[in-house]
GROMACS .gro file of N, CA and C in nm:
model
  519
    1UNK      N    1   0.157   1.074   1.450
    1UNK     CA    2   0.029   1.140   1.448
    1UNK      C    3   0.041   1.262   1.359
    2UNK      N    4  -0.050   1.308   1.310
    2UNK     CA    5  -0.093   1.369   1.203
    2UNK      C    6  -0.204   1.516   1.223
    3UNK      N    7  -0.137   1.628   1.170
    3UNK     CA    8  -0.257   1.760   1.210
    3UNK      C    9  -0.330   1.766   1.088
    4UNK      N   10  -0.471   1.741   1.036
    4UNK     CA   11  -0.531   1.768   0.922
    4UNK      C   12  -0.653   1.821   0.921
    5UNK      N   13  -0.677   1.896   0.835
    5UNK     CA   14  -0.787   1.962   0.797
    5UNK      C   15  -0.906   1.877   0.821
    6UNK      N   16  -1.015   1.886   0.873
    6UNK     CA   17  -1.142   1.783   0.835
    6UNK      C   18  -1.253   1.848   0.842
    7UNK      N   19  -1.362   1.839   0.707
    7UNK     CA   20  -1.455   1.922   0.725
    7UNK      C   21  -1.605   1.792   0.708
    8UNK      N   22  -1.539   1.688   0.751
    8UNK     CA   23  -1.686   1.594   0.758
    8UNK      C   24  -1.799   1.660   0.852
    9UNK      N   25  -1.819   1.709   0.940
    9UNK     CA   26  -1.924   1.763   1.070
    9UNK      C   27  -1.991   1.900   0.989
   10UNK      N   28  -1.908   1.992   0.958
   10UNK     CA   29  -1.941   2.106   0.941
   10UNK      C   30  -1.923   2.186   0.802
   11UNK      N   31  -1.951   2.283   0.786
   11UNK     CA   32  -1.881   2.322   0.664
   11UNK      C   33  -1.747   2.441   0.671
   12UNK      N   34  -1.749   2.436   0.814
   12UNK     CA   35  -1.629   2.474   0.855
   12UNK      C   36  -1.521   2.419   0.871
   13UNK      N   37  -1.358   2.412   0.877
   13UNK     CA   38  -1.242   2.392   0.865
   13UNK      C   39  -1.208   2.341   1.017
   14UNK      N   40  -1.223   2.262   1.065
   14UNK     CA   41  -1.184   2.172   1.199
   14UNK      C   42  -1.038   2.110   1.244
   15UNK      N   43  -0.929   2.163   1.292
   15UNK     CA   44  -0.835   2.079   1.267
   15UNK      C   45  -0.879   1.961   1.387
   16UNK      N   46  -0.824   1.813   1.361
   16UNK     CA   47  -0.783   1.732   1.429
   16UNK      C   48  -0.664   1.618   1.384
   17UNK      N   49  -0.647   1.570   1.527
   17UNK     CA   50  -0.522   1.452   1.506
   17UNK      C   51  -0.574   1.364   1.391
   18UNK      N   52  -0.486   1.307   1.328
   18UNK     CA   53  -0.543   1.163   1.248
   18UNK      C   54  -0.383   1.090   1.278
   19UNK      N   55  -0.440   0.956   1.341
   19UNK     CA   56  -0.350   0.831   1.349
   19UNK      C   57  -0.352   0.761   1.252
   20UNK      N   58  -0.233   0.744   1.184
   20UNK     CA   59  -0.216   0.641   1.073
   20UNK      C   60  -0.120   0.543   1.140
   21UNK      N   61  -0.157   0.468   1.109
   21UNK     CA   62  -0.123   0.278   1.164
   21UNK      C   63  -0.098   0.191   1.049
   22UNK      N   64   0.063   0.119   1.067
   22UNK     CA   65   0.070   0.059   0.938
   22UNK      C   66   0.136  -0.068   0.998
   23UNK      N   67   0.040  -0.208   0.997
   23UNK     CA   68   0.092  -0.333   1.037
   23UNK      C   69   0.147  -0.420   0.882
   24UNK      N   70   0.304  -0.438   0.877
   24UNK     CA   71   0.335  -0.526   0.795
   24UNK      C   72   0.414  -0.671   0.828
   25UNK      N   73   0.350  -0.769   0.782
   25UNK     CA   74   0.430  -0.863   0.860
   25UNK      C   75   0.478  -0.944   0.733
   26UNK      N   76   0.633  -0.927   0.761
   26UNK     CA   77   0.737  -1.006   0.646
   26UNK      C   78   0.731  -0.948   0.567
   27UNK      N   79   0.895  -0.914   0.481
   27UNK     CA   80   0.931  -0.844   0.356
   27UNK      C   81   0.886  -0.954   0.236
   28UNK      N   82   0.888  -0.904   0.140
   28UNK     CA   83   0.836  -0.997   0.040
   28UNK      C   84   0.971  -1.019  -0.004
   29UNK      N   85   1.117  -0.864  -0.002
   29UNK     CA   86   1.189  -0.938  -0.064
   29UNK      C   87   1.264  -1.047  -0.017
   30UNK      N   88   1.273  -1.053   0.131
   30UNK     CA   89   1.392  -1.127   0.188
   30UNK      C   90   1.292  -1.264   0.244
   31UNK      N   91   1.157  -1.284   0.192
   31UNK     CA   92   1.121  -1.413   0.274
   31UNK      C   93   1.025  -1.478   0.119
   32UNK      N   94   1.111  -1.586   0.123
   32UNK     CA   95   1.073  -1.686  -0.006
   32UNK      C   96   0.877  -1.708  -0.017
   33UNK      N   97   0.890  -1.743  -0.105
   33UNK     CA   98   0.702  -1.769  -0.122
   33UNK      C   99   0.682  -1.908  -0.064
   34UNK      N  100   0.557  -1.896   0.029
   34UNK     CA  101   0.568  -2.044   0.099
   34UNK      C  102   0.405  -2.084   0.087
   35UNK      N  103   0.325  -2.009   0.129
   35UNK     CA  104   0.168  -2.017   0.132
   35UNK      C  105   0.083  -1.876   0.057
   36UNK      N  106   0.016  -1.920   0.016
   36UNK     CA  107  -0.030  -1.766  -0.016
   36UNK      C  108  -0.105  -1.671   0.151
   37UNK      N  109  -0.061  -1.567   0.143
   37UNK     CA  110  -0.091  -1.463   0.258
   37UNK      C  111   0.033  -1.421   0.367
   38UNK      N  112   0.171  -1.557   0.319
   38UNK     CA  113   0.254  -1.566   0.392
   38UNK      C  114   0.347  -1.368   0.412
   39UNK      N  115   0.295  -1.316   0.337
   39UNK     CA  116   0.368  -1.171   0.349
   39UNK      C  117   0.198  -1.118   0.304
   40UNK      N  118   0.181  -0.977   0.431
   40UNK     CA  119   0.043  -0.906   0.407
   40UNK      C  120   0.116  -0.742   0.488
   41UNK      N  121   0.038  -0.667   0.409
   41UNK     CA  122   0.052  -0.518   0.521
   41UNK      C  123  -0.137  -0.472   0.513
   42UNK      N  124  -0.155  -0.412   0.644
   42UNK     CA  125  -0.236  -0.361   0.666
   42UNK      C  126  -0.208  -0.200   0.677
   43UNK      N  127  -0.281  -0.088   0.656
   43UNK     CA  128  -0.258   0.035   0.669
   43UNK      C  129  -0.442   0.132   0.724
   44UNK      N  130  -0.413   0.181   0.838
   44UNK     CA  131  -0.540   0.228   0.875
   44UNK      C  132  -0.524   0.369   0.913
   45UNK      N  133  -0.595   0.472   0.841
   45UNK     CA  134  -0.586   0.604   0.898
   45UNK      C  135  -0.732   0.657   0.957
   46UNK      N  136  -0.750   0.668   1.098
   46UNK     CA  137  -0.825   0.714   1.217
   46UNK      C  138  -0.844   0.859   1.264
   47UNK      N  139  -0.950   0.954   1.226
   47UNK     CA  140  -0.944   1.082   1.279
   47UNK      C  141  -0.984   1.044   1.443
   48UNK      N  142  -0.955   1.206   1.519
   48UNK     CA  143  -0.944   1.223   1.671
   48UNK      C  144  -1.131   1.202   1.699
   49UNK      N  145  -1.208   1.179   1.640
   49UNK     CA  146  -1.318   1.258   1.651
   49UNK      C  147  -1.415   1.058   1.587
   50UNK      N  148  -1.302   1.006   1.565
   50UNK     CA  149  -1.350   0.808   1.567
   50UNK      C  150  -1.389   0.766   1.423
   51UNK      N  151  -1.381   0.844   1.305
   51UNK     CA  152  -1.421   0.846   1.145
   51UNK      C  153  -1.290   0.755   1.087
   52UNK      N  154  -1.304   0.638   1.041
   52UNK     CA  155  -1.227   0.526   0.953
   52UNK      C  156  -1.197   0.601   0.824
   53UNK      N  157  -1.119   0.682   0.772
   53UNK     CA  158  -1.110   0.737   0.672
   53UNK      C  159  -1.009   0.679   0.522
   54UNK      N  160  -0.939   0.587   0.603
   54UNK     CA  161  -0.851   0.482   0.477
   54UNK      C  162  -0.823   0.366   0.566
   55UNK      N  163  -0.820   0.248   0.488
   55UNK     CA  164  -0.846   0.123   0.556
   55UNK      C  165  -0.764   0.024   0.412
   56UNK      N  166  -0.634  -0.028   0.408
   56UNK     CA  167  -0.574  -0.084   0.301
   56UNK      C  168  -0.530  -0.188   0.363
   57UNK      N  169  -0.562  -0.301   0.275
   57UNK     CA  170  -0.490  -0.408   0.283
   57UNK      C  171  -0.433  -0.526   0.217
   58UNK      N  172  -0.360  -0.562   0.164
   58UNK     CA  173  -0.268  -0.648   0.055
   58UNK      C  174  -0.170  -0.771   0.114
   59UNK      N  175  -0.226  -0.876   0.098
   59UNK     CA  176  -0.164  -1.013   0.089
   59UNK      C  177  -0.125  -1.051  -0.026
   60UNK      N  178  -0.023  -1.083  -0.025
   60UNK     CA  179   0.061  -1.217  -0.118
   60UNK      C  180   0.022  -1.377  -0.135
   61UNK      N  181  -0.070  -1.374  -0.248
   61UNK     CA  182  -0.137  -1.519  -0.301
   61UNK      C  183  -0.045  -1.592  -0.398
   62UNK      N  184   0.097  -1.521  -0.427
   62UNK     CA  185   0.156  -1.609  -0.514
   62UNK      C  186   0.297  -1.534  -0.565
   63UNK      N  187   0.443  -1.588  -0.505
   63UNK     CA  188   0.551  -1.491  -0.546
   63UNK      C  189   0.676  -1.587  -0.604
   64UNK      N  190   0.729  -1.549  -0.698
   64UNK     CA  191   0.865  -1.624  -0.784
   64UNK      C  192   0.965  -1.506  -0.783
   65UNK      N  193   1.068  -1.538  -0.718
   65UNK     CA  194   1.217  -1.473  -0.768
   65UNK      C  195   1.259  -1.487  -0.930
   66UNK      N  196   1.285  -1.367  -0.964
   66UNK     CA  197   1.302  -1.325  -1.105
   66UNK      C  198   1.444  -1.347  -1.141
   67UNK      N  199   1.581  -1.330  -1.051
   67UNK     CA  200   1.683  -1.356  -1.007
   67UNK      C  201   1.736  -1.417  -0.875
   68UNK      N  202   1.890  -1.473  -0.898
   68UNK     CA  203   1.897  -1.537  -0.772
   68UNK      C  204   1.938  -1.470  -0.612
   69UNK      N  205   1.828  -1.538  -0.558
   69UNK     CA  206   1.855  -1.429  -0.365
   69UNK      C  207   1.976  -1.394  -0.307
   70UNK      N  208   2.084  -1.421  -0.419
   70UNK     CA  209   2.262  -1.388  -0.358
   70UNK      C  210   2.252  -1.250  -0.446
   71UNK      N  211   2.176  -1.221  -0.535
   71UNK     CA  212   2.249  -1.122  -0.615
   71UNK      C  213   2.238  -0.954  -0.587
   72UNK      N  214   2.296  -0.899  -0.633
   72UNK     CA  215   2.283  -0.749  -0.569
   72UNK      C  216   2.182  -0.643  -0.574
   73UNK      N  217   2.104  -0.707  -0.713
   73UNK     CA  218   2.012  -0.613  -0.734
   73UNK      C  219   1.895  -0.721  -0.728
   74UNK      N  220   1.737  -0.730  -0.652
   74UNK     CA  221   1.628  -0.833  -0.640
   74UNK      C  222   1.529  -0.803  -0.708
   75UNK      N  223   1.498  -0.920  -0.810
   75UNK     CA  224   1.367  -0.895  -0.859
   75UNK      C  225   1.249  -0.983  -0.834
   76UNK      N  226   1.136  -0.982  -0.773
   76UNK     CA  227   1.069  -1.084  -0.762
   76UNK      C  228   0.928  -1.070  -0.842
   77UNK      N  229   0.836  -1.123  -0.878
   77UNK     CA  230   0.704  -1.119  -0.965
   77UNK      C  231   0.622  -1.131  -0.826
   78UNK      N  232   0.467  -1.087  -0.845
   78UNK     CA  233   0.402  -1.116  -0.666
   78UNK      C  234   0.266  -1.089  -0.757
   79UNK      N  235   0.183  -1.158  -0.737
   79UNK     CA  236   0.014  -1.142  -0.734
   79UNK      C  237  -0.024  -1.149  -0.586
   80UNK      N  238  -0.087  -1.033  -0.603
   80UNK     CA  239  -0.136  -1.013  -0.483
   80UNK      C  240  -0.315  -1.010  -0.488
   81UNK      N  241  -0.385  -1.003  -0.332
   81UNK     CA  242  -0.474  -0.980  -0.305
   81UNK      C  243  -0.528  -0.837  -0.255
   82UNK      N  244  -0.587  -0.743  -0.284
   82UNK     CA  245  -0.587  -0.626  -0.185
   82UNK      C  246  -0.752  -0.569  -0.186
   83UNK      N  247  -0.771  -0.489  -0.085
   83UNK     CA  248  -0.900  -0.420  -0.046
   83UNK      C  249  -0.861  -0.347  -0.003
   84UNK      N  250  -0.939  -0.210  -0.024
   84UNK     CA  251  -0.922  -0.037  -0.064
   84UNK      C  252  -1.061  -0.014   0.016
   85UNK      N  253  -1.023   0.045   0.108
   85UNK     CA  254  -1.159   0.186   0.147
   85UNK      C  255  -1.085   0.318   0.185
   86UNK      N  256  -1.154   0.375   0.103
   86UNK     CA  257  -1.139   0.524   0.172
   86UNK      C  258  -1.244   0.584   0.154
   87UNK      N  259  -1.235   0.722   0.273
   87UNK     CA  260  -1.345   0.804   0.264
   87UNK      C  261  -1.328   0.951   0.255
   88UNK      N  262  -1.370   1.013   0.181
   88UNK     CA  263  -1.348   1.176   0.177
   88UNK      C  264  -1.476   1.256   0.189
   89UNK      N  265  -1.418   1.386   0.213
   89UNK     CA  266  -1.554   1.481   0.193
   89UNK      C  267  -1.600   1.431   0.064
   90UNK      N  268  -1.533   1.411  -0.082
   90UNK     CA  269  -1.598   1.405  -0.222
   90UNK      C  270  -1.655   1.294  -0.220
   91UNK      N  271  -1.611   1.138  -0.165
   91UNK     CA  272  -1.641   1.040  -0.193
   91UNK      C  273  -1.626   0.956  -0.051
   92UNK      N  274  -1.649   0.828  -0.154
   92UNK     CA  275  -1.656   0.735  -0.033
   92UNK      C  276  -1.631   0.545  -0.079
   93UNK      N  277  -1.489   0.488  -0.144
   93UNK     CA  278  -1.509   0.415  -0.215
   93UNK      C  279  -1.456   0.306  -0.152
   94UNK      N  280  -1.496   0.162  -0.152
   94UNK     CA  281  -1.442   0.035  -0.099
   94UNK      C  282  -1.418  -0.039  -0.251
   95UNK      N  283  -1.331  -0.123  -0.286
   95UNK     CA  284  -1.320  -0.220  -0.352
   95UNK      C  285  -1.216  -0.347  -0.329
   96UNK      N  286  -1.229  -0.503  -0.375
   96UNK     CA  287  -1.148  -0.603  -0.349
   96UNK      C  288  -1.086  -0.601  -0.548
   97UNK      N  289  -0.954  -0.616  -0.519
   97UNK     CA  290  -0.867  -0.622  -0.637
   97UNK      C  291  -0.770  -0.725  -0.617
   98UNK      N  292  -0.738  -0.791  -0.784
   98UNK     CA  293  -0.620  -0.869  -0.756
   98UNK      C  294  -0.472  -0.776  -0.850
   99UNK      N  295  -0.380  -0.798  -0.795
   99UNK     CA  296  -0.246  -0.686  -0.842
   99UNK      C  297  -0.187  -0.772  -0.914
  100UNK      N  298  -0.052  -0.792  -0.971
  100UNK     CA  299   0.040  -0.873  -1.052
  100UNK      C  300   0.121  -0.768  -1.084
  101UNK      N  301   0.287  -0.760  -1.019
  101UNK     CA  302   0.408  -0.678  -1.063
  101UNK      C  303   0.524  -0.752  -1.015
  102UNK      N  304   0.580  -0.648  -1.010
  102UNK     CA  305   0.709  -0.673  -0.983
  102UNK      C  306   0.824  -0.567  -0.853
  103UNK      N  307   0.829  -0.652  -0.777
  103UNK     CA  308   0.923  -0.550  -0.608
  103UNK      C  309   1.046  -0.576  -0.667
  104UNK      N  310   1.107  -0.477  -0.601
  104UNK     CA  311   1.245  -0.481  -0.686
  104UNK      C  312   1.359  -0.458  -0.552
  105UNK      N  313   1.413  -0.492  -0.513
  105UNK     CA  314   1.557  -0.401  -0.451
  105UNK      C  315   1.663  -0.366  -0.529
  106UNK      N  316   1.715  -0.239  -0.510
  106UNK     CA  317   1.823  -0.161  -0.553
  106UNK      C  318   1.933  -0.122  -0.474
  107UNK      N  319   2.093  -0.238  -0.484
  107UNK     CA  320   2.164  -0.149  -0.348
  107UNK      C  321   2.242  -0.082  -0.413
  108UNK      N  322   2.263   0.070  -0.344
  108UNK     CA  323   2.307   0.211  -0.443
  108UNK      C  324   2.466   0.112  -0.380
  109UNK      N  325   2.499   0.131  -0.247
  109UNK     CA  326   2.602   0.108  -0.206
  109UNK      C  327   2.616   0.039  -0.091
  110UNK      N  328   2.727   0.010  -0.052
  110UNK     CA  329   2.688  -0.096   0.090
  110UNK      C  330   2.573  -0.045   0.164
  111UNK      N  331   2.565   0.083   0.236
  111UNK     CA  332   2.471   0.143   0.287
  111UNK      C  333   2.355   0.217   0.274
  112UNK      N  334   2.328   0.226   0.137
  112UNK     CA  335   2.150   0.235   0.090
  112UNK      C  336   2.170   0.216  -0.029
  113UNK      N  337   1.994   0.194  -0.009
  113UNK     CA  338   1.964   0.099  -0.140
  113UNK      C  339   1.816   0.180  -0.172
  114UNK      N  340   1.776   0.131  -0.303
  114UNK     CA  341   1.633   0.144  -0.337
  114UNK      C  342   1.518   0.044  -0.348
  115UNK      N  343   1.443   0.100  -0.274
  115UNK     CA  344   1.308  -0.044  -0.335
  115UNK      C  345   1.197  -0.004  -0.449
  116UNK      N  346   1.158  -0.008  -0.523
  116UNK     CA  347   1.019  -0.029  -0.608
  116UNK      C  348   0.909  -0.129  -0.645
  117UNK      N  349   0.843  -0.048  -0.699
  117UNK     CA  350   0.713  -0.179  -0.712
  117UNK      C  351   0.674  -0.107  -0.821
  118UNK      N  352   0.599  -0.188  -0.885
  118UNK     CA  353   0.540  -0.177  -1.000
  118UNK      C  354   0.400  -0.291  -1.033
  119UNK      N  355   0.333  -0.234  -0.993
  119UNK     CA  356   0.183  -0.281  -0.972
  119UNK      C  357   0.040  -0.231  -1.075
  120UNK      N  358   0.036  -0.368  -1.202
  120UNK     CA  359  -0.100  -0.352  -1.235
  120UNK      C  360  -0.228  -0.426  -1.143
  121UNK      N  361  -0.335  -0.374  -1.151
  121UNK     CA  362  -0.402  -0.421  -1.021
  121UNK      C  363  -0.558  -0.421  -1.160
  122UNK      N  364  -0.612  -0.533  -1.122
  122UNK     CA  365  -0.785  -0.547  -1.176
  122UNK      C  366  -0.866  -0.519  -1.056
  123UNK      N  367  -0.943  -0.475  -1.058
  123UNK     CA  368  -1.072  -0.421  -0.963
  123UNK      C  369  -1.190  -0.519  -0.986
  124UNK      N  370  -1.207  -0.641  -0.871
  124UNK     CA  371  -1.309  -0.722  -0.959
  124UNK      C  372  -1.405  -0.665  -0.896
  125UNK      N  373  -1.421  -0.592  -0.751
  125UNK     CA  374  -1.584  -0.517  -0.769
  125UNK      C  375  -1.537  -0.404  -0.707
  126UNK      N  376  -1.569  -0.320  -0.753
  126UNK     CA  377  -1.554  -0.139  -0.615
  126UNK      C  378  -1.691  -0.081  -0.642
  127UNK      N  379  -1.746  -0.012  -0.539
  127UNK     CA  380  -1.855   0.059  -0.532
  127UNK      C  381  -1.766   0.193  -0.501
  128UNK      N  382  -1.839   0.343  -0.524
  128UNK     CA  383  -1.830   0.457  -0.502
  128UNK      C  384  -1.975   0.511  -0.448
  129UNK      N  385  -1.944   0.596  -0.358
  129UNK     CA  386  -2.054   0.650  -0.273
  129UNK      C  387  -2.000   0.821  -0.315
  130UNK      N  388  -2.057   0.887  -0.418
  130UNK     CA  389  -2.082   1.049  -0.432
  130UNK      C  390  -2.184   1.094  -0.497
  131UNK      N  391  -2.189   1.205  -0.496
  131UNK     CA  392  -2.295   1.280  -0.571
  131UNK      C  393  -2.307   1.294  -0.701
  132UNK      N  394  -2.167   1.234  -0.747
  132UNK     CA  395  -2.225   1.236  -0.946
  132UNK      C  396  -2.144   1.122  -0.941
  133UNK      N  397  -2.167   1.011  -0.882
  133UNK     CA  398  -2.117   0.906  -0.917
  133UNK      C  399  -2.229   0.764  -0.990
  134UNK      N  400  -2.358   0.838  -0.969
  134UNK     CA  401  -2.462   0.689  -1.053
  134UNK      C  402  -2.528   0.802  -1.131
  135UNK      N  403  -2.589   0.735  -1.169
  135UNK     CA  404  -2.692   0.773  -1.282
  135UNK      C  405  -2.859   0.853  -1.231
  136UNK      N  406  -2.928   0.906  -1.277
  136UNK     CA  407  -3.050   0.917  -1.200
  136UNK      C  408  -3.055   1.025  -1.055
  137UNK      N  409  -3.151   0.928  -0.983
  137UNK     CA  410  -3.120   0.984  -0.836
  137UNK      C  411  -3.040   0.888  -0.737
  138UNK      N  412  -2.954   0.790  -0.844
  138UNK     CA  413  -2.898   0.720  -0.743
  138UNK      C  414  -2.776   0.798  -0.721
  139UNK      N  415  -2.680   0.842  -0.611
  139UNK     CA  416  -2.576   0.861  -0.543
  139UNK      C  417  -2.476   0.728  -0.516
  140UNK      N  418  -2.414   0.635  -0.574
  140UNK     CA  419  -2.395   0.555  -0.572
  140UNK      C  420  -2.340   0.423  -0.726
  141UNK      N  421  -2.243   0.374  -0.712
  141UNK     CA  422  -2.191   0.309  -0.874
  141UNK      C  423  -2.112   0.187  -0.832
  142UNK      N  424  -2.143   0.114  -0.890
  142UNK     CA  425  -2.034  -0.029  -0.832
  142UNK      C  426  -2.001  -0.086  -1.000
  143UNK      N  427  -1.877  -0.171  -0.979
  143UNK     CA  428  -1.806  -0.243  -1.099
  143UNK      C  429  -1.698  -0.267  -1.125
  144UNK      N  430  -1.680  -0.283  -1.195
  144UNK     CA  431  -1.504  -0.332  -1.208
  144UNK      C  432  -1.361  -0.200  -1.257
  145UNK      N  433  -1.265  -0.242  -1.263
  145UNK     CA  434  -1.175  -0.135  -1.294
  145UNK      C  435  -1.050  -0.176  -1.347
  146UNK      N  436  -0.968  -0.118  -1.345
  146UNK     CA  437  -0.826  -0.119  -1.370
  146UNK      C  438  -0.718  -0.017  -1.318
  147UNK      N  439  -0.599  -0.081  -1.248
  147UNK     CA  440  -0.499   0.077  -1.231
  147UNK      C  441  -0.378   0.033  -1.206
  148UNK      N  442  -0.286   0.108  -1.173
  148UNK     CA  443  -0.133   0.098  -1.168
  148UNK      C  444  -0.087   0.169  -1.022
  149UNK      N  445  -0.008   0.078  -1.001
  149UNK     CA  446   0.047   0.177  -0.863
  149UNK      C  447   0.193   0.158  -0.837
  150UNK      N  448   0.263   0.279  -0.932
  150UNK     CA  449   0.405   0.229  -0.898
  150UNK      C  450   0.453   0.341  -0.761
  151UNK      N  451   0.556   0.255  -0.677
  151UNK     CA  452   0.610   0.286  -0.509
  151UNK      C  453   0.712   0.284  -0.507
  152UNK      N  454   0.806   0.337  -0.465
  152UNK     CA  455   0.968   0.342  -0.421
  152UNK      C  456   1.002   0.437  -0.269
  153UNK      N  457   1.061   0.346  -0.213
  153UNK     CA  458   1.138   0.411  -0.160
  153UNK      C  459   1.257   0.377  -0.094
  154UNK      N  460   1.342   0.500   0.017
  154UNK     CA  461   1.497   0.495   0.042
  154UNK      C  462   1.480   0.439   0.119
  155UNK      N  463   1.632   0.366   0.179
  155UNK     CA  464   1.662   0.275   0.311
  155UNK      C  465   1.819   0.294   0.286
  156UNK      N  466   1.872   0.345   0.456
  156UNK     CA  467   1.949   0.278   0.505
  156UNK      C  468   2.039   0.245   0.586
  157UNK      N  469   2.150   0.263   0.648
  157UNK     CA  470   2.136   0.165   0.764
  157UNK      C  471   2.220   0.236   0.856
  158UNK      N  472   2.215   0.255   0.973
  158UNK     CA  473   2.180   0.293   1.118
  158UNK      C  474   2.337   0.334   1.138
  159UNK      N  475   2.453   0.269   1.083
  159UNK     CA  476   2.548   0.251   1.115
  159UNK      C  477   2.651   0.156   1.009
  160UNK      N  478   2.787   0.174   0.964
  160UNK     CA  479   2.873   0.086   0.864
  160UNK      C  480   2.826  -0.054   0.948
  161UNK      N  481   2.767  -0.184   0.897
  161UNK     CA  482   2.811  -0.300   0.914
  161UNK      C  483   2.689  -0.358   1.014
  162UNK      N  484   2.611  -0.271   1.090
  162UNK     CA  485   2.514  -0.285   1.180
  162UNK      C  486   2.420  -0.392   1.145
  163UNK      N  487   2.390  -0.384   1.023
  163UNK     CA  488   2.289  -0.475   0.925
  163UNK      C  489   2.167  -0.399   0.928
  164UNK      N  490   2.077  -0.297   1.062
  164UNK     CA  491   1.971  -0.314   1.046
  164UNK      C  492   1.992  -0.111   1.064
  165UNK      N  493   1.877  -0.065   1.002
  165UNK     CA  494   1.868   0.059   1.011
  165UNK      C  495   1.750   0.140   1.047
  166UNK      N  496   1.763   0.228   1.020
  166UNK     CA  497   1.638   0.311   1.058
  166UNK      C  498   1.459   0.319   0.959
  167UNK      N  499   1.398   0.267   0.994
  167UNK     CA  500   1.301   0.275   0.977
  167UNK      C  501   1.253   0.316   0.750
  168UNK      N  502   1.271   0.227   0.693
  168UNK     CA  503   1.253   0.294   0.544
  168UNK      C  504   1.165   0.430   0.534
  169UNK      N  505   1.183   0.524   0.462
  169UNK     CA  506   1.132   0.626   0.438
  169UNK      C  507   1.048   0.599   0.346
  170UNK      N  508   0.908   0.625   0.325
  170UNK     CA  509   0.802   0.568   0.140
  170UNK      C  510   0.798   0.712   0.088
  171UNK      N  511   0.731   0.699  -0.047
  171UNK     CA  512   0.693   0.799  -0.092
  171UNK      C  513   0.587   0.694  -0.215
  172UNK      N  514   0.484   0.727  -0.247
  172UNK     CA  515   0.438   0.653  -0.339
  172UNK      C  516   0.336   0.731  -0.413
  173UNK      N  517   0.312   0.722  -0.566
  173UNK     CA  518   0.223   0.770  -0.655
  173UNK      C  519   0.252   0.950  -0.667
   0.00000   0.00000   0.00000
């Protein structure tokens, strides 16, 4: 749980909790491509006060190993599926995109390693909800896009030989 600023109600400075919730089911690197959706994460961040303020989600429609799954360092290719909402005091934007990169694992040494991603993503529709976002008196813009989202982060492990460790640390953009 999370202490943050929120000034949606008022134009005053409000602190409350915000719960961020992150459901991922299956690594992309360690589980082969079988169906598309077979690896997805969901990510939802919830203020105390019931406001949906980020809402992410990304399935796997299509993944090939770049090298072979014995080797030390993993590269795999992944098109993905994803949908974006978030909401801010400035804005307010939803869109469905398809991605195409590359996840990587990096093991520094027996006991941690690095992961990355490297993600171009097409925007086949997003709308924006702000005040200089349309034209006119509309408040409001929808269309297509383009962007990049490269991610890394550390891992590693709990104990010499254990196999499984503590929880990966992210950092992204």
């Amino acid at each position: 749980m999370q202490v943050t600023q929120d000034t949606f109600s008022t134009d005053r400075d409000i602190e409350s909790a915000t719960l961020v919730a992150d459901l991922l089911y299956r690594d992309p690197i360690t589980q082969p491509y079988q169906a598309p959706f077979d690896v997805f994460g969901v990510r939802a961040q919830v203020s105390a006060h019931g406001a949906l303020h980020l809402l992410r989600a990304s399935g796997r429609l299509y993944g090939a190993n770049l090298n072979g799954t014995t080797r030390r360092h993993r590269h795999l290719f992944a098109v993905n599926q994803r949908f974006d909402y978030a909401r801010n005091p400035a804005q307010e934007f939803g869109g469905q995109s398809v991605e195409a990169g590359i996840y990587s694992r990096w093991r520094l040494s027996e006991h941690s390693g690095l992961r990355t991603q490297l993600f171009v993503d097409a925007i086949v529709l997003g709308a924006m909800d702000a005040t200089v976002a349309g034209t006119g008196l509309r408040g409001y813009d929808f269309g297509p896009g383009l962007g990049c989202a490269p991610k890394w982060r550390s891992s590693g492990r709990a104990s010499p030989g254990s196999g499984r460790g503590p929880a990966p640390r992210s950092s992204t953009r």
